[in-house]
Amino acid sequence: LKYVLIPLFVAGLILLIAPAIITGSSERIFKYSEEFIPPAPFAFILQNSSLEVPENQDLNLEITLSGELIPSVVYLVNNGNKLSLVRKGPREFSYHFKNLKQSFDFKLQGDQYFSKTYEVSVVPNPTISNFKINLKYPDYLGLKNKTLENQGDINIPEGTKIAWEIRASSADE
């Protein structure tokens, strides 16, 4: 019993003083699906308020680094491809994405350190595919009612009732 109490006392003392020594390594085993990033001497700070972009639009990614040691080159890593960011200042970097079509994930790399995974979300851009203009003329004109398709500018008599039928893609309302 005396041989068991001494290691238990030491383990209990370690748990009280510095619990991370025992629980820190086991946390990675229990949270196996989470991404654990080794601590870097600097931090990647994303300046963009949102990474959501309409389809076929551009995105200018703005990154600031904070910390003691700042790498001279920062890369954007996407599907195994490394793209160099443009240095705009001592701690500022940027990258310009053109004409985005689909969502994707990326990480930032400076020296051998990586950031967490970020996701650029490309949302469909609503477009009008077809529209009709239904014209109901006043009875006193004696004109037949008409339907015009995809007309831009129209001249109509006063008192005509107009109903628009608009068909759009990637739109809820």
PDB file of N, CA and C in Angstrom, residues 58-124:
ATOM      1  N   ASP A  58     -15.176  38.988 -57.206  1.00  0.00           N
ATOM      2  CA  ASP A  58     -13.811  38.919 -56.696  1.00  0.00           C
ATOM      3  C   ASP A  58     -13.803  39.015 -55.174  1.00  0.00           C
ATOM      4  N   LEU A  59     -12.727  38.500 -54.566  1.00  0.00           N
ATOM      5  CA  LEU A  59     -12.532  38.603 -53.119  1.00  0.00           C
ATOM      6  C   LEU A  59     -11.097  39.020 -52.877  1.00  0.00           C
ATOM      7  N   ASN A  60     -10.907  40.063 -52.100  1.00  0.00           N
ATOM      8  CA  ASN A  60      -9.573  40.506 -51.714  1.00  0.00           C
ATOM      9  C   ASN A  60      -9.352  40.073 -50.268  1.00  0.00           C
ATOM     10  N   LEU A  61      -8.485  39.088 -50.065  1.00  0.00           N
ATOM     11  CA  LEU A  61      -8.196  38.536 -48.742  1.00  0.00           C
ATOM     12  C   LEU A  61      -7.133  39.400 -48.081  1.00  0.00           C
ATOM     13  N   GLU A  62      -7.421  39.902 -46.884  1.00  0.00           N
ATOM     14  CA  GLU A  62      -6.501  40.769 -46.154  1.00  0.00           C
ATOM     15  C   GLU A  62      -6.083  40.069 -44.864  1.00  0.00           C
ATOM     16  N   ILE A  63      -4.762  39.929 -44.666  1.00  0.00           N
ATOM     17  CA  ILE A  63      -4.209  39.240 -43.507  1.00  0.00           C
ATOM     18  C   ILE A  63      -3.232  40.173 -42.798  1.00  0.00           C
ATOM     19  N   THR A  64      -3.282  40.175 -41.464  1.00  0.00           N
ATOM     20  CA  THR A  64      -2.308  40.889 -40.647  1.00  0.00           C
ATOM     21  C   THR A  64      -1.668  39.873 -39.712  1.00  0.00           C
ATOM     22  N   LEU A  65      -0.372  40.006 -39.481  1.00  0.00           N
ATOM     23  CA  LEU A  65       0.343  39.124 -38.564  1.00  0.00           C
ATOM     24  C   LEU A  65       0.674  39.885 -37.295  1.00  0.00           C
ATOM     25  N   SER A  66       0.546  39.211 -36.166  1.00  0.00           N
ATOM     26  CA  SER A  66       0.933  39.826 -34.895  1.00  0.00           C
ATOM     27  C   SER A  66       1.865  38.869 -34.180  1.00  0.00           C
ATOM     28  N   GLY A  67       2.785  39.427 -33.418  1.00  0.00           N
ATOM     29  CA  GLY A  67       3.715  38.602 -32.668  1.00  0.00           C
ATOM     30  C   GLY A  67       5.130  39.127 -32.787  1.00  0.00           C
ATOM     31  N   GLU A  68       6.040  38.394 -32.171  1.00  0.00           N
ATOM     32  CA  GLU A  68       7.442  38.808 -32.139  1.00  0.00           C
ATOM     33  C   GLU A  68       8.156  38.543 -33.452  1.00  0.00           C
ATOM     34  N   LEU A  69       8.095  37.318 -33.933  1.00  0.00           N
ATOM     35  CA  LEU A  69       8.801  36.922 -35.149  1.00  0.00           C
ATOM     36  C   LEU A  69       7.816  36.843 -36.301  1.00  0.00           C
ATOM     37  N   ILE A  70       7.983  37.690 -37.298  1.00  0.00           N
ATOM     38  CA  ILE A  70       7.078  37.744 -38.447  1.00  0.00           C
ATOM     39  C   ILE A  70       7.797  37.134 -39.651  1.00  0.00           C
ATOM     40  N   PRO A  71       7.175  36.147 -40.332  1.00  0.00           N
ATOM     41  CA  PRO A  71       7.826  35.592 -41.526  1.00  0.00           C
ATOM     42  C   PRO A  71       7.841  36.606 -42.671  1.00  0.00           C
ATOM     43  N   SER A  72       8.827  36.479 -43.543  1.00  0.00           N
ATOM     44  CA  SER A  72       8.931  37.411 -44.661  1.00  0.00           C
ATOM     45  C   SER A  72       7.972  37.049 -45.793  1.00  0.00           C
ATOM     46  N   VAL A  73       7.576  35.772 -45.862  1.00  0.00           N
ATOM     47  CA  VAL A  73       6.669  35.312 -46.913  1.00  0.00           C
ATOM     48  C   VAL A  73       5.538  34.519 -46.261  1.00  0.00           C
ATOM     49  N   VAL A  74       4.319  34.790 -46.723  1.00  0.00           N
ATOM     50  CA  VAL A  74       3.145  34.039 -46.251  1.00  0.00           C
ATOM     51  C   VAL A  74       2.497  33.401 -47.465  1.00  0.00           C
ATOM     52  N   TYR A  75       2.122  32.138 -47.318  1.00  0.00           N
ATOM     53  CA  TYR A  75       1.511  31.393 -48.415  1.00  0.00           C
ATOM     54  C   TYR A  75       0.068  31.065 -48.093  1.00  0.00           C
ATOM     55  N   LEU A  76      -0.737  30.958 -49.138  1.00  0.00           N
ATOM     56  CA  LEU A  76      -2.093  30.452 -49.055  1.00  0.00           C
ATOM     57  C   LEU A  76      -2.038  29.025 -49.586  1.00  0.00           C
ATOM     58  N   VAL A  77      -2.439  28.054 -48.778  1.00  0.00           N
ATOM     59  CA  VAL A  77      -2.371  26.645 -49.160  1.00  0.00           C
ATOM     60  C   VAL A  77      -3.789  26.156 -49.422  1.00  0.00           C
ATOM     61  N   ASN A  78      -4.006  25.672 -50.670  1.00  0.00           N
ATOM     62  CA  ASN A  78      -5.325  25.225 -51.092  1.00  0.00           C
ATOM     63  C   ASN A  78      -5.154  23.990 -51.962  1.00  0.00           C
ATOM     64  N   ASN A  79      -5.693  22.861 -51.525  1.00  0.00           N
ATOM     65  CA  ASN A  79      -5.613  21.597 -52.276  1.00  0.00           C
ATOM     66  C   ASN A  79      -4.178  21.253 -52.675  1.00  0.00           C
ATOM     67  N   GLY A  80      -3.244  21.455 -51.777  1.00  0.00           N
ATOM     68  CA  GLY A  80      -1.849  21.128 -52.057  1.00  0.00           C
ATOM     69  C   GLY A  80      -1.103  22.199 -52.833  1.00  0.00           C
ATOM     70  N   ASN A  81      -1.774  23.239 -53.289  1.00  0.00           N
ATOM     71  CA  ASN A  81      -1.122  24.335 -54.018  1.00  0.00           C
ATOM     72  C   ASN A  81      -0.735  25.434 -53.036  1.00  0.00           C
ATOM     73  N   LYS A  82       0.467  25.976 -53.188  1.00  0.00           N
ATOM     74  CA  LYS A  82       0.941  27.079 -52.359  1.00  0.00           C
ATOM     75  C   LYS A  82       1.012  28.340 -53.216  1.00  0.00           C
ATOM     76  N   LEU A  83       0.251  29.354 -52.810  1.00  0.00           N
ATOM     77  CA  LEU A  83       0.235  30.630 -53.520  1.00  0.00           C
ATOM     78  C   LEU A  83       0.789  31.697 -52.596  1.00  0.00           C
ATOM     79  N   SER A  84       1.712  32.476 -53.074  1.00  0.00           N
ATOM     80  CA  SER A  84       2.341  33.513 -52.262  1.00  0.00           C
ATOM     81  C   SER A  84       1.426  34.729 -52.144  1.00  0.00           C
ATOM     82  N   LEU A  85       1.261  35.226 -50.922  1.00  0.00           N
ATOM     83  CA  LEU A  85       0.482  36.440 -50.696  1.00  0.00           C
ATOM     84  C   LEU A  85       1.349  37.656 -50.998  1.00  0.00           C
ATOM     85  N   VAL A  86       0.720  38.761 -51.356  1.00  0.00           N
ATOM     86  CA  VAL A  86       1.423  40.003 -51.664  1.00  0.00           C
ATOM     87  C   VAL A  86       1.649  40.764 -50.365  1.00  0.00           C
ATOM     88  N   ARG A  87       2.895  41.153 -50.130  1.00  0.00           N
ATOM     89  CA  ARG A  87       3.218  41.900 -48.918  1.00  0.00           C
ATOM     90  C   ARG A  87       2.865  43.369 -49.135  1.00  0.00           C
ATOM     91  N   LYS A  88       2.003  43.919 -48.252  1.00  0.00           N
ATOM     92  CA  LYS A  88       1.565  45.306 -48.380  1.00  0.00           C
ATOM     93  C   LYS A  88       2.208  46.210 -47.339  1.00  0.00           C
ATOM     94  N   GLY A  89       2.810  45.631 -46.324  1.00  0.00           N
ATOM     95  CA  GLY A  89       3.447  46.383 -45.244  1.00  0.00           C
ATOM     96  C   GLY A  89       4.273  45.427 -44.414  1.00  0.00           C
ATOM     97  N   PRO A  90       4.830  45.912 -43.304  1.00  0.00           N
ATOM     98  CA  PRO A  90       5.670  45.030 -42.488  1.00  0.00           C
ATOM     99  C   PRO A  90       4.910  43.836 -41.913  1.00  0.00           C
ATOM    100  N   ARG A  91       3.618  43.996 -41.678  1.00  0.00           N
ATOM    101  CA  ARG A  91       2.817  42.913 -41.091  1.00  0.00           C
ATOM    102  C   ARG A  91       1.555  42.614 -41.889  1.00  0.00           C
ATOM    103  N   GLU A  92       1.355  43.285 -43.026  1.00  0.00           N
ATOM    104  CA  GLU A  92       0.127  43.131 -43.808  1.00  0.00           C
ATOM    105  C   GLU A  92       0.400  42.376 -45.107  1.00  0.00           C
ATOM    106  N   PHE A  93      -0.511  41.439 -45.399  1.00  0.00           N
ATOM    107  CA  PHE A  93      -0.439  40.646 -46.622  1.00  0.00           C
ATOM    108  C   PHE A  93      -1.830  40.588 -47.236  1.00  0.00           C
ATOM    109  N   SER A  94      -1.878  40.359 -48.555  1.00  0.00           N
ATOM    110  CA  SER A  94      -3.181  40.232 -49.213  1.00  0.00           C
ATOM    111  C   SER A  94      -3.073  39.260 -50.381  1.00  0.00           C
ATOM    112  N   TYR A  95      -4.242  38.776 -50.793  1.00  0.00           N
ATOM    113  CA  TYR A  95      -4.336  37.934 -51.985  1.00  0.00           C
ATOM    114  C   TYR A  95      -5.665  38.253 -52.653  1.00  0.00           C
ATOM    115  N   HIS A  96      -5.651  38.363 -53.984  1.00  0.00           N
ATOM    116  CA  HIS A  96      -6.855  38.722 -54.730  1.00  0.00           C
ATOM    117  C   HIS A  96      -7.358  37.503 -55.510  1.00  0.00           C
ATOM    118  N   PHE A  97      -8.552  37.025 -55.150  1.00  0.00           N
ATOM    119  CA  PHE A  97      -9.217  35.937 -55.880  1.00  0.00           C
ATOM    120  C   PHE A  97     -10.102  36.573 -56.940  1.00  0.00           C
ATOM    121  N   LYS A  98     -10.013  36.073 -58.171  1.00  0.00           N
ATOM    122  CA  LYS A  98     -10.817  36.636 -59.257  1.00  0.00           C
ATOM    123  C   LYS A  98     -11.903  35.657 -59.688  1.00  0.00           C
ATOM    124  N   ASN A  99     -13.090  36.192 -59.924  1.00  0.00           N
ATOM    125  CA  ASN A  99     -14.189  35.475 -60.562  1.00  0.00           C
ATOM    126  C   ASN A  99     -14.442  34.110 -59.906  1.00  0.00           C
ATOM    127  N   LEU A 100     -14.779  34.111 -58.626  1.00  0.00           N
ATOM    128  CA  LEU A 100     -14.959  32.864 -57.878  1.00  0.00           C
ATOM    129  C   LEU A 100     -16.223  32.127 -58.332  1.00  0.00           C
ATOM    130  N   LYS A 101     -16.077  30.824 -58.516  1.00  0.00           N
ATOM    131  CA  LYS A 101     -17.193  29.995 -59.001  1.00  0.00           C
ATOM    132  C   LYS A 101     -17.724  29.040 -57.943  1.00  0.00           C
ATOM    133  N   GLN A 102     -16.833  28.536 -57.059  1.00  0.00           N
ATOM    134  CA  GLN A 102     -17.276  27.549 -56.070  1.00  0.00           C
ATOM    135  C   GLN A 102     -16.560  27.772 -54.742  1.00  0.00           C
ATOM    136  N   SER A 103     -17.162  27.255 -53.676  1.00  0.00           N
ATOM    137  CA  SER A 103     -16.609  27.387 -52.333  1.00  0.00           C
ATOM    138  C   SER A 103     -15.353  26.528 -52.200  1.00  0.00           C
ATOM    139  N   PHE A 104     -14.466  26.937 -51.290  1.00  0.00           N
ATOM    140  CA  PHE A 104     -13.242  26.174 -51.056  1.00  0.00           C
ATOM    141  C   PHE A 104     -12.681  26.498 -49.680  1.00  0.00           C
ATOM    142  N   ASP A 105     -11.784  25.628 -49.209  1.00  0.00           N
ATOM    143  CA  ASP A 105     -11.102  25.798 -47.936  1.00  0.00           C
ATOM    144  C   ASP A 105      -9.645  26.157 -48.202  1.00  0.00           C
ATOM    145  N   PHE A 106      -9.038  26.863 -47.269  1.00  0.00           N
ATOM    146  CA  PHE A 106      -7.616  27.180 -47.383  1.00  0.00           C
ATOM    147  C   PHE A 106      -7.018  27.366 -46.000  1.00  0.00           C
ATOM    148  N   LYS A 107      -5.678  27.281 -45.943  1.00  0.00           N
ATOM    149  CA  LYS A 107      -4.910  27.576 -44.748  1.00  0.00           C
ATOM    150  C   LYS A 107      -3.857  28.596 -45.130  1.00  0.00           C
ATOM    151  N   LEU A 108      -3.329  29.268 -44.135  1.00  0.00           N
ATOM    152  CA  LEU A 108      -2.225  30.187 -44.341  1.00  0.00           C
ATOM    153  C   LEU A 108      -0.965  29.561 -43.756  1.00  0.00           C
ATOM    154  N   GLN A 109       0.159  29.771 -44.408  1.00  0.00           N
ATOM    155  CA  GLN A 109       1.412  29.207 -43.935  1.00  0.00           C
ATOM    156  C   GLN A 109       2.478  30.296 -43.888  1.00  0.00           C
ATOM    157  N   GLY A 110       3.137  30.389 -42.757  1.00  0.00           N
ATOM    158  CA  GLY A 110       4.280  31.282 -42.588  1.00  0.00           C
ATOM    159  C   GLY A 110       5.380  30.474 -41.938  1.00  0.00           C
ATOM    160  N   ASP A 111       6.540  30.396 -42.579  1.00  0.00           N
ATOM    161  CA  ASP A 111       7.623  29.489 -42.173  1.00  0.00           C
ATOM    162  C   ASP A 111       7.054  28.072 -42.157  1.00  0.00           C
ATOM    163  N   GLN A 112       7.191  27.343 -41.051  1.00  0.00           N
ATOM    164  CA  GLN A 112       6.636  25.987 -41.013  1.00  0.00           C
ATOM    165  C   GLN A 112       5.308  25.935 -40.248  1.00  0.00           C
ATOM    166  N   TYR A 113       4.776  27.091 -39.892  1.00  0.00           N
ATOM    167  CA  TYR A 113       3.547  27.153 -39.099  1.00  0.00           C
ATOM    168  C   TYR A 113       2.334  27.395 -39.994  1.00  0.00           C
ATOM    169  N   PHE A 114       1.216  26.770 -39.597  1.00  0.00           N
ATOM    170  CA  PHE A 114      -0.028  26.883 -40.355  1.00  0.00           C
ATOM    171  C   PHE A 114      -1.103  27.540 -39.503  1.00  0.00           C
ATOM    172  N   SER A 115      -2.040  28.191 -40.170  1.00  0.00           N
ATOM    173  CA  SER A 115      -3.210  28.748 -39.493  1.00  0.00           C
ATOM    174  C   SER A 115      -4.280  27.672 -39.407  1.00  0.00           C
ATOM    175  N   LYS A 116      -5.389  28.025 -38.796  1.00  0.00           N
ATOM    176  CA  LYS A 116      -6.547  27.143 -38.840  1.00  0.00           C
ATOM    177  C   LYS A 116      -7.105  27.150 -40.265  1.00  0.00           C
ATOM    178  N   THR A 117      -8.039  26.265 -40.541  1.00  0.00           N
ATOM    179  CA  THR A 117      -8.642  26.187 -41.871  1.00  0.00           C
ATOM    180  C   THR A 117      -9.765  27.217 -41.987  1.00  0.00           C
ATOM    181  N   TYR A 118      -9.723  27.990 -43.061  1.00  0.00           N
ATOM    182  CA  TYR A 118     -10.761  28.974 -43.357  1.00  0.00           C
ATOM    183  C   TYR A 118     -11.572  28.479 -44.549  1.00  0.00           C
ATOM    184  N   GLU A 119     -12.835  28.923 -44.644  1.00  0.00           N
ATOM    185  CA  GLU A 119     -13.693  28.529 -45.767  1.00  0.00           C
ATOM    186  C   GLU A 119     -14.228  29.775 -46.467  1.00  0.00           C
ATOM    187  N   VAL A 120     -13.971  29.832 -47.770  1.00  0.00           N
ATOM    188  CA  VAL A 120     -14.579  30.872 -48.608  1.00  0.00           C
ATOM    189  C   VAL A 120     -15.864  30.277 -49.153  1.00  0.00           C
ATOM    190  N   SER A 121     -16.976  30.926 -48.855  1.00  0.00           N
ATOM    191  CA  SER A 121     -18.283  30.430 -49.264  1.00  0.00           C
ATOM    192  C   SER A 121     -18.786  31.264 -50.446  1.00  0.00           C
ATOM    193  N   VAL A 122     -18.940  30.617 -51.588  1.00  0.00           N
ATOM    194  CA  VAL A 122     -19.444  31.288 -52.785  1.00  0.00           C
ATOM    195  C   VAL A 122     -20.944  31.012 -52.875  1.00  0.00           C
ATOM    196  N   VAL A 123     -21.731  32.082 -52.822  1.00  0.00           N
ATOM    197  CA  VAL A 123     -23.186  31.944 -52.865  1.00  0.00           C
ATOM    198  C   VAL A 123     -23.680  32.255 -54.271  1.00  0.00           C
ATOM    199  N   PRO A 124     -24.697  31.552 -54.727  1.00  0.00           N
ATOM    200  CA  PRO A 124     -25.212  31.808 -56.076  1.00  0.00           C
ATOM    201  C   PRO A 124     -25.683  33.252 -56.220  1.00  0.00           C
TER     202      PRO A 124
END
